[in-house]
Short mmCIF file of C-alpha atoms in Angstrom, two decimals:
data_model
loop_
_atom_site.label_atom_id
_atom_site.label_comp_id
_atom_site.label_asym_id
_atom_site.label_seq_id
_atom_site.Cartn_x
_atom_site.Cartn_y
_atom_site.Cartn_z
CA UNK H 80 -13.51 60.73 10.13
CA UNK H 81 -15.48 59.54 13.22
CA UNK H 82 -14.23 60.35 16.74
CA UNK H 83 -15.42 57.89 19.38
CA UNK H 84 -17.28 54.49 17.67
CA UNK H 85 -20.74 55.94 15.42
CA UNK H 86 -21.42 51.66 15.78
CA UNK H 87 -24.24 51.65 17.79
CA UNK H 88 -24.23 49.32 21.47
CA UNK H 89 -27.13 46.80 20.23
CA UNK H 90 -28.98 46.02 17.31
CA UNK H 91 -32.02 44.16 16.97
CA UNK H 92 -33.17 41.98 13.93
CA UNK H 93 -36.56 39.64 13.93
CA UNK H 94 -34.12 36.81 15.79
CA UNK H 95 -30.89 38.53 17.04
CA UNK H 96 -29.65 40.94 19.08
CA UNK H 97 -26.22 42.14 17.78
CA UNK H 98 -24.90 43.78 20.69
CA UNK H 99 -21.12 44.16 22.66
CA UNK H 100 -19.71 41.27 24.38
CA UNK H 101 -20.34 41.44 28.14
CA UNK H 102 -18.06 39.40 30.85
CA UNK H 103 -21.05 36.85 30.85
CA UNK H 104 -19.82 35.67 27.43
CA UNK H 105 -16.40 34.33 28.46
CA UNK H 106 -18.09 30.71 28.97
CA UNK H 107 -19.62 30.61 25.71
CA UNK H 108 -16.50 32.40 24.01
CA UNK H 109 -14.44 29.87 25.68
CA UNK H 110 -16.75 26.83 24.17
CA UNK H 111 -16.58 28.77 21.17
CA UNK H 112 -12.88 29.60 20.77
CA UNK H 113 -11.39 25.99 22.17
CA UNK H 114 -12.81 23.89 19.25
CA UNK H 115 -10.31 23.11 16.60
CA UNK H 116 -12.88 22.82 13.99
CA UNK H 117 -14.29 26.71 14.26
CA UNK H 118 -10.84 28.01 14.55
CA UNK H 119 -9.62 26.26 12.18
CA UNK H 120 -11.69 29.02 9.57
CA UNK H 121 -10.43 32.17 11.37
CA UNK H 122 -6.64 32.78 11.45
CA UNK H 123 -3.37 31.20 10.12
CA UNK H 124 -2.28 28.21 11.24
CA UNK H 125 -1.07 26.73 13.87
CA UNK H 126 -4.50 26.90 15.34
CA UNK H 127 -4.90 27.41 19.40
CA UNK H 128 -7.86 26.50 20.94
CA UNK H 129 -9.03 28.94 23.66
CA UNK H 130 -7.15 27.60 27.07
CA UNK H 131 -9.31 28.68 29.51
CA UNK H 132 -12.34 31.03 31.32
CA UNK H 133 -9.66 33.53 32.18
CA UNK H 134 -8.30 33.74 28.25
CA UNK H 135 -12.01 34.09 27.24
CA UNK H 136 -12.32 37.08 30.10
CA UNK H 137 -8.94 38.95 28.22
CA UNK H 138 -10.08 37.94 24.84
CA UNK H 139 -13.75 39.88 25.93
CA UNK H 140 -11.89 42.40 27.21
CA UNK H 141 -9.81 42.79 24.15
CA UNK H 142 -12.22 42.74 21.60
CA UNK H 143 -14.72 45.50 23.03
CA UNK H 144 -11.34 47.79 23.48
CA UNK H 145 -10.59 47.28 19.78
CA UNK H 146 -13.37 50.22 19.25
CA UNK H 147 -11.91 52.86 21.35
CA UNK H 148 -8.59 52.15 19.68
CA UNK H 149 -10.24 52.47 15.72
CA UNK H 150 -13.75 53.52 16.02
CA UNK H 151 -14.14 52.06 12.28
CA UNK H 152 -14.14 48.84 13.92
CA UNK H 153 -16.46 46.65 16.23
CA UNK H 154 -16.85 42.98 17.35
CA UNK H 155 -20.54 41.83 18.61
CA UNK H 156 -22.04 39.01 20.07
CA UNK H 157 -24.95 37.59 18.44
CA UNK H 158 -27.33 36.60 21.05
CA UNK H 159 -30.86 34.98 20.02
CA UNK H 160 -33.47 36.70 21.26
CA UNK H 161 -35.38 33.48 22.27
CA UNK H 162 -33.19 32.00 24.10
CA UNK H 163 -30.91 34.46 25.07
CA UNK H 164 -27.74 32.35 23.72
CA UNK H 165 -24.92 33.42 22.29
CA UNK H 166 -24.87 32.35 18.82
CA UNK H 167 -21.31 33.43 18.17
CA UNK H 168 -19.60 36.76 16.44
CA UNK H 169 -19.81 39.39 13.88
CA UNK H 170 -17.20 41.56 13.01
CA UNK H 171 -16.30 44.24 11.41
CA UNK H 172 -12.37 45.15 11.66
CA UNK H 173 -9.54 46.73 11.00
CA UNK H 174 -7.43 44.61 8.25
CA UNK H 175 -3.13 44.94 8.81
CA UNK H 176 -1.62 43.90 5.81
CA UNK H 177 1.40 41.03 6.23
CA UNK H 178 4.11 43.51 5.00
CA UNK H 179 3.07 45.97 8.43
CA UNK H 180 1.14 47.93 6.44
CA UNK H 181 -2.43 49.56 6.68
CA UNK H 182 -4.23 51.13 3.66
CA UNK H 183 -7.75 51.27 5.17
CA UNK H 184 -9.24 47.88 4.86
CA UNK H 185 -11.74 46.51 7.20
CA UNK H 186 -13.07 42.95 6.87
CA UNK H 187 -16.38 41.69 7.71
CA UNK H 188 -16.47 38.22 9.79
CA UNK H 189 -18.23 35.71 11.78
CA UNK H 190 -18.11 32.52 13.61
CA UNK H 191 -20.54 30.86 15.42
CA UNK H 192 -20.89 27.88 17.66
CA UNK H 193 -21.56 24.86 15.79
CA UNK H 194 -25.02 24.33 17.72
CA UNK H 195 -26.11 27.32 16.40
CA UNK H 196 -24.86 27.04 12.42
CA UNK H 197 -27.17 26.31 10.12
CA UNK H 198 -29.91 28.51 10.70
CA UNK H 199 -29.29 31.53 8.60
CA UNK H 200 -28.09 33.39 11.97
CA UNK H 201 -24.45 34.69 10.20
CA UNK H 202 -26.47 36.10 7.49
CA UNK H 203 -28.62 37.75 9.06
CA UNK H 204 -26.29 39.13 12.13
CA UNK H 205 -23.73 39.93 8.74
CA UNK H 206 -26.63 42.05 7.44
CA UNK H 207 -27.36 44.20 10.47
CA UNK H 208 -23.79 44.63 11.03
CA UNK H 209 -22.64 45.84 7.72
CA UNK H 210 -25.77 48.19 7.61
CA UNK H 211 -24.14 49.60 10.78
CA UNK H 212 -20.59 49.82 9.49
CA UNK H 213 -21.67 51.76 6.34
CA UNK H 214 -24.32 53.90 8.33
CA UNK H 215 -20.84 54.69 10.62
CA UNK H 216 -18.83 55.61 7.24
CA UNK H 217 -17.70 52.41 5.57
CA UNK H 218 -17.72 52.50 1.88
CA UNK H 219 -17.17 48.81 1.13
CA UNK H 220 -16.16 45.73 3.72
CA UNK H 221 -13.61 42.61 2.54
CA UNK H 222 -14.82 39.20 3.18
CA UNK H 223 -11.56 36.91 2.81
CA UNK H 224 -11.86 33.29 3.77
CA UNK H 225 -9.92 29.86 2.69
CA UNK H 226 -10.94 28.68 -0.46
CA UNK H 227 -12.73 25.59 0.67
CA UNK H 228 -14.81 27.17 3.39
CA UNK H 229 -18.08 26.55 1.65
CA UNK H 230 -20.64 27.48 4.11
CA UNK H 231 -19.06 31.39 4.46
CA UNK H 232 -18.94 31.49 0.68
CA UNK H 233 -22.06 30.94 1.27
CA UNK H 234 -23.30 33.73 3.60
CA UNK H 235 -21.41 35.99 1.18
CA UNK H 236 -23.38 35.11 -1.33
CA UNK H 237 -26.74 35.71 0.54
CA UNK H 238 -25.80 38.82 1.52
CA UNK H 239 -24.97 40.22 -2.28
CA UNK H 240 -20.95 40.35 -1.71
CA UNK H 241 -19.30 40.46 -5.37
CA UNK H 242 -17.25 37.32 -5.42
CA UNK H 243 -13.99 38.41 -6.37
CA UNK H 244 -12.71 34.47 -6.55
CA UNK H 245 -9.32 33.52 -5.35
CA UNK H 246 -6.71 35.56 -4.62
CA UNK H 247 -3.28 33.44 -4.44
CA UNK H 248 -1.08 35.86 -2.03
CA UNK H 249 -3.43 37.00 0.01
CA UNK H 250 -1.72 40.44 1.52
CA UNK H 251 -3.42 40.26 5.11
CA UNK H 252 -2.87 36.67 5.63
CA UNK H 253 -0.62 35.37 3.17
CA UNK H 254 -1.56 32.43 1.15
CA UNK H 255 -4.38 31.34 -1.27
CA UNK H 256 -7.95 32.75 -0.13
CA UNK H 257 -11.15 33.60 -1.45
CA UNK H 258 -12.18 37.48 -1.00
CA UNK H 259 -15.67 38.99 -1.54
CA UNK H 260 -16.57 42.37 -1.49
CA UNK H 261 -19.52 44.18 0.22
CA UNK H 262 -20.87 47.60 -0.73
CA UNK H 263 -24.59 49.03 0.34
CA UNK H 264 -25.94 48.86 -3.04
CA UNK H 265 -25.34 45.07 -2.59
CA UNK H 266 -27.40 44.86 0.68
CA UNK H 267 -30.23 46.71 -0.79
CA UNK H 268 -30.26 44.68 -4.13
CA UNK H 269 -30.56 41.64 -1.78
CA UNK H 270 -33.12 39.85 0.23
CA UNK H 271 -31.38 39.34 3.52
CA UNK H 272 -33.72 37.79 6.48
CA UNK H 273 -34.26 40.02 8.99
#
């Protein structure tokens, strides 16, 4: 078992720097987290856009604590190295199952600003973070997503996730969704940009 987070602070690939979330984020988060049609992919329904810079702050705030409280889990920013922008987020974290329970499931997630989709930057921020999460114990990582979210069926894909197809009562978020799995030997067996 780990005691304090084994995920290390920043990663670099060729074009990202996977790294914590720093105050400086909140605008971006906010532009982010306000638009209906990234939400829309990333939690049950009824979907709330981001309010406002002070609800990006707390939601900042709240995601780097979620480390200290599991260690197992981590949220980073993915910031291109070019242009020092903040593409959007990679996750890996700690799955609660609908009935209140928790039987050691972590997913691995991302969303990124639509300016920034469309350049292979999920799969390859995906990549380095799952490399970190199994180097920091994981054994395997759930990707779960709605059925009809094509382009992160996609990035599953890329990175070698098993396609488990869909699952109609999904137990962390109820429902009909399409789960993945991720495992090392799937990373290795695949050609992932970095």
């Amino acid at each position: 078992m780990l005691t304090g987070s084994d995920f290390p602070e920043r990663v670099e690939t060729p074009r990202l720097a996977v790294r914590r979330f720093v105050d400086a984020d909140a605008p971006r988060v906010l532009s982010i987290l306000s638009r209906l049609d990234v939400i829309r992919w990333l939690d049950n329904p009824p979907f709330v856009p981001m309010a406002d810079l002070d609800a990006a702050r707390a939601w900042v705030v709240r995601v780097n604590a979620r480390e200290a409280e599991d260690p197992l889990q981590a949220w980073r920013a993915l910031e291109v190295r070019e242009t020092g922008v903040m593409a959007g987020t990679v996750l890996v974290s700690r799955m609660e199952r609908i009935d209140g329970g928790f039987v050691g499931e972590y997913e691995l997630g991302w969303h990124l600003h639509p300016d920034s989709a469309g350049h292979g930057y999920a799969t390859e921020g995906a990549a380095a973070h799952a490399r970190s999460a199994f180097a920091a114990g994981h054994a395997s990582l759930v990707i779960g997503m709605y059925p009809d979210n094509a382009p992160s069926a996609a990035v599953a894909r890329r990175l070698g996730a098993e396609d488990l197809g869909e699952v109609p009562d999904d137990p962390w978020y109820g429902g009909v969704s399409r789960h993945f799995t991720l495992r090392p030997e799937h990373l290795d067996a695949t050609e992932v940009r970095e």
